Tab-separated table of C-alpha atoms in Angstrom:
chain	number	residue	atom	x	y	z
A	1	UNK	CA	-34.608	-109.789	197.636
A	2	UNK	CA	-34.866	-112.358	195.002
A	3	UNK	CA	-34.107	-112.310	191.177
A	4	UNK	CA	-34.215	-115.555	189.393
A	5	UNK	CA	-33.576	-115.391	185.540
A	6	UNK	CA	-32.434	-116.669	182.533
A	7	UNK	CA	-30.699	-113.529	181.513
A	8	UNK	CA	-27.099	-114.267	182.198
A	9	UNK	CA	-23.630	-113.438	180.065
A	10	UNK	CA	-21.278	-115.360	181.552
A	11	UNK	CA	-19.839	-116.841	185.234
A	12	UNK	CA	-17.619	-114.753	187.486
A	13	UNK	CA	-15.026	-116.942	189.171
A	14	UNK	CA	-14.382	-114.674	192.830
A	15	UNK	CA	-10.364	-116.175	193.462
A	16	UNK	CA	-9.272	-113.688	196.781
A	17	UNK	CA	-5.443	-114.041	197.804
A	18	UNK	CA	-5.524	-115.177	201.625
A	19	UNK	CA	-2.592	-113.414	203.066
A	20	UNK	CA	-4.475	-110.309	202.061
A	21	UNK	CA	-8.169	-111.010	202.953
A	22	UNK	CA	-6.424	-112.077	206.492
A	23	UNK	CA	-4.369	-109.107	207.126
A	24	UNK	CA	-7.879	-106.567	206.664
A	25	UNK	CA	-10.468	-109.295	207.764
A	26	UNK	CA	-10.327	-111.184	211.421
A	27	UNK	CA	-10.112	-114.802	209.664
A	28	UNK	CA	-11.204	-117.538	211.910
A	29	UNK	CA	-9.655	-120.110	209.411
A	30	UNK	CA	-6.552	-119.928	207.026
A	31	UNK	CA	-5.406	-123.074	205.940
A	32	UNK	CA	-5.924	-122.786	202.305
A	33	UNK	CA	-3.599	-125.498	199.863
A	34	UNK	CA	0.250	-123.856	199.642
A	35	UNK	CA	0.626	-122.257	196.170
A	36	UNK	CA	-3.245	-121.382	195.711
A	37	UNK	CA	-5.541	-118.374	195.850
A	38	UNK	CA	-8.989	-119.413	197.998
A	39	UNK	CA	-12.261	-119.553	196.215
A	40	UNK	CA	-14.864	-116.743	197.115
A	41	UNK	CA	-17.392	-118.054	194.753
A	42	UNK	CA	-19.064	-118.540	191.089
A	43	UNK	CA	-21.827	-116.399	190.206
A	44	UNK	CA	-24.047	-116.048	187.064
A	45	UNK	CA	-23.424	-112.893	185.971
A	46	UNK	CA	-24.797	-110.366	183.451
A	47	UNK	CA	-23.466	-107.334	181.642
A	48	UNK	CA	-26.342	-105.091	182.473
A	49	UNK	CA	-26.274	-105.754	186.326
A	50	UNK	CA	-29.405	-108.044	186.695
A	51	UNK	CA	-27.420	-111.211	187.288
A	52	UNK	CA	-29.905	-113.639	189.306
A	53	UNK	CA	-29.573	-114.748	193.395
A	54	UNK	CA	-31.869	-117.040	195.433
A	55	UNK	CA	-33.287	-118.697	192.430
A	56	UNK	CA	-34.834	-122.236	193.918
A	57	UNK	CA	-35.045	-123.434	197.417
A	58	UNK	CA	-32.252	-126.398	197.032
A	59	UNK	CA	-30.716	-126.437	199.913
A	60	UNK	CA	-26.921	-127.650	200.509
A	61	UNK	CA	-27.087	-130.461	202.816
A	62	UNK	CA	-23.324	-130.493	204.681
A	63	UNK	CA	-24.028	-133.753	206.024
A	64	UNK	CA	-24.574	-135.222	202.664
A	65	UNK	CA	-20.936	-133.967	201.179
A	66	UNK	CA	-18.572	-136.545	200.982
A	67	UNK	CA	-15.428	-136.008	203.588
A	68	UNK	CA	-13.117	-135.447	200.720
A	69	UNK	CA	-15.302	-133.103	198.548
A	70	UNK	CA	-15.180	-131.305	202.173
A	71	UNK	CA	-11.474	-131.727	202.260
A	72	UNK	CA	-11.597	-130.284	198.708
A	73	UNK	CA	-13.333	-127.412	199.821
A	74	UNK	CA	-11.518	-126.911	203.076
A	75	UNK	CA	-8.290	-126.591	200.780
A	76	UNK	CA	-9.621	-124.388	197.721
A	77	UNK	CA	-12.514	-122.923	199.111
A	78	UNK	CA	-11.921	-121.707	202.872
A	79	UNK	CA	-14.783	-119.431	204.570
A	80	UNK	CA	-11.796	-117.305	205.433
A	81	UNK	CA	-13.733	-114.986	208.197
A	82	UNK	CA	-16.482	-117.046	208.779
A	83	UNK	CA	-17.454	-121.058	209.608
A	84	UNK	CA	-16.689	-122.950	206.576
A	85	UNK	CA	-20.183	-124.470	206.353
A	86	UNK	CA	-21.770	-120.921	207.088
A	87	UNK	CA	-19.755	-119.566	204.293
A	88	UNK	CA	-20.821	-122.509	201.880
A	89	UNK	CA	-24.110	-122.669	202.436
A	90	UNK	CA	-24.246	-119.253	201.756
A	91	UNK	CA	-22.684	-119.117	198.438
A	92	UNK	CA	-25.108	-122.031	197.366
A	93	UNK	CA	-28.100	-120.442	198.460
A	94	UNK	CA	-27.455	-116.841	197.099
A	95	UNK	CA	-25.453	-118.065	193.753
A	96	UNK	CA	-25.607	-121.921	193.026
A	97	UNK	CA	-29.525	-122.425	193.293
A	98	UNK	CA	-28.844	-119.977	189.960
A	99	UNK	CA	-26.035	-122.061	188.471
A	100	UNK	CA	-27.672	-123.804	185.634
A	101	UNK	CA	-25.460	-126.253	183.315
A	102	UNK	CA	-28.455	-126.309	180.331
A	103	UNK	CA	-28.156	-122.415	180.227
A	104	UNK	CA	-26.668	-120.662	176.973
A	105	UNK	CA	-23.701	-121.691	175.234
A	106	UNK	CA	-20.490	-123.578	176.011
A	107	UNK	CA	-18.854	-122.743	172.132
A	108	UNK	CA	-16.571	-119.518	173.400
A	109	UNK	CA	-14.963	-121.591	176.449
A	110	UNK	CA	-11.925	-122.911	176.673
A	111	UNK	CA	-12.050	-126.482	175.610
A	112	UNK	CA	-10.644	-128.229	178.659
A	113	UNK	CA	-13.752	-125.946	180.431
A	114	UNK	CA	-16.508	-127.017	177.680
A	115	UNK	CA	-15.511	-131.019	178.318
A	116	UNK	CA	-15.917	-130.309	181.992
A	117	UNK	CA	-19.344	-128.427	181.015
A	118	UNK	CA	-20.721	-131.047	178.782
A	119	UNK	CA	-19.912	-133.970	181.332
A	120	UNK	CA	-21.676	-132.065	184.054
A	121	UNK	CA	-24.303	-131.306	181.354
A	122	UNK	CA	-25.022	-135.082	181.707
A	123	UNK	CA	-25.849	-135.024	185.191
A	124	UNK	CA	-28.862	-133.178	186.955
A	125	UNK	CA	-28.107	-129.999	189.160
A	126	UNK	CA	-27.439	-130.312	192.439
A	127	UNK	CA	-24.979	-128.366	195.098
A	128	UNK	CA	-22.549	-131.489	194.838
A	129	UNK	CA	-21.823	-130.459	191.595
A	130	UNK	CA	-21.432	-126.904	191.831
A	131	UNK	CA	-19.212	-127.555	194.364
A	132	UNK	CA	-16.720	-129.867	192.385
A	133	UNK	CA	-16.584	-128.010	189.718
A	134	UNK	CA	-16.128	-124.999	191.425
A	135	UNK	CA	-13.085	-126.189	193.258
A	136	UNK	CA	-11.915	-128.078	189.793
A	137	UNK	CA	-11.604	-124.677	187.923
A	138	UNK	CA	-9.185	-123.120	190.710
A	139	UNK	CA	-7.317	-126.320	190.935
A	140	UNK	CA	-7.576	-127.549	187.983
A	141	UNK	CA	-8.208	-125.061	185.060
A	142	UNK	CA	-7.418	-121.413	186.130
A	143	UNK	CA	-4.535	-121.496	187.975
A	144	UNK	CA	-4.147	-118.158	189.056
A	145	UNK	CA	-1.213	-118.497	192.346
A	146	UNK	CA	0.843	-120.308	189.326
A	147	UNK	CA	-0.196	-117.863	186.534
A	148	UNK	CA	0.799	-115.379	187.859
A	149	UNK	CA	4.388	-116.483	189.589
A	150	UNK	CA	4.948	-117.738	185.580
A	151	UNK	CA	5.013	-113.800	184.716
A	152	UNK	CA	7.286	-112.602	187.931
A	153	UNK	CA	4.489	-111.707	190.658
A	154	UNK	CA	4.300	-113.681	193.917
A	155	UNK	CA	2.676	-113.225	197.004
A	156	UNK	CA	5.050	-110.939	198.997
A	157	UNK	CA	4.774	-109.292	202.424
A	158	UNK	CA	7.259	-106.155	201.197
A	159	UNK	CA	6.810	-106.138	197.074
A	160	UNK	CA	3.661	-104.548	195.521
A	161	UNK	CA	1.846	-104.798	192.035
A	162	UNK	CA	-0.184	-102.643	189.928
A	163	UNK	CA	-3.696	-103.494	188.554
A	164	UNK	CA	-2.416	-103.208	185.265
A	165	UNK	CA	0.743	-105.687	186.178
A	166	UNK	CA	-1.859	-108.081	187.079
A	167	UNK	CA	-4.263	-107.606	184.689
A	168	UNK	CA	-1.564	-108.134	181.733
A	169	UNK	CA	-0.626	-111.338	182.958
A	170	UNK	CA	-4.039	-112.823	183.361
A	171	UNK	CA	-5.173	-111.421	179.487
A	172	UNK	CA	-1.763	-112.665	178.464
A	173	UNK	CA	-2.899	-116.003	179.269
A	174	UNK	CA	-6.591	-116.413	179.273
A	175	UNK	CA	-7.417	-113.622	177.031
């Protein structure tokens, strides 16, 4: 199934917390950076549920990456449960081809986010840069391993959160 459109709202940024994925998934990897919540992926996403997949053909040649965007990614954006270029490859081919820099409106983001934008605005689209700045928003702009130990929650084998404990510290921050 295919759906390639124009018709998007906004980006969902997928951040999953390893030591959780791991204990109700088989993960073959788990060697995500200390301190940091693993990429699942950035999607184009819309508010009446026709966000678009598989929108071109580009395909994500591994070979091509250089070895530290693939340290980058090995770091911040771990298959988890399945071979990291498996994993990548799919989230490139299913959401990437759709992620389009010359699409709507940069005004309502954050301004450290629209300067990233409008310098990747300047290049044409390609997986190498979905990548990067994929991995430079959890790294770089939403922190969400150090958000969240800012308002008293940390990862924890024996203490447990609510939604809405969560939830308040990430609107408290970002909105």
């Amino acid at each position: 199934v295919s759906q390639s459109t124009k018709n998007y709202d906004s980006y969902a940024l997928a951040l999953e917390w390893q030591g959780t994925v791991c204990k109700f998934k088989n993960c073959e990897q788990d060697y995500t950076a200390a301190g940091t919540w693993n990429l699942h992926g950035l999607w184009p996403d819309a508010d009446n549920g026709q966000h678009p997949f598989f929108c071109t053909n580009v395909p994500l040649n591994w070979d091509g990456l250089s070895q530290d965007l693939k340290k980058q990614l090995a770091l911040y954006w771990s298959g988890l449960y399945s071979s990291q270029q498996q994993f990548l490859d799919h989230e490139w081919t299913k959401h990437g081809t759709c992620w389009r820099t010359d699409y709507g409106t940069i005004s309502q983001m954050p301004n450290q986010l629209q300067q990233l934008m409008t310098t990747i605005r300047t290049h044409s689209q390609n997986p190498t840069d979905f990548l990067n700045f994929t991995v430079t928003l959890s790294k770089e702009i939403y922190r969400v391993y150090d958000l969240l130990s800012q308002n008293g929650i940390s990862p924890s084998t024996t203490a447990t959160y609510t939604f809405d404990q969560i939830k308040g510290a990430l609107v408290k921050t970002f909105g």
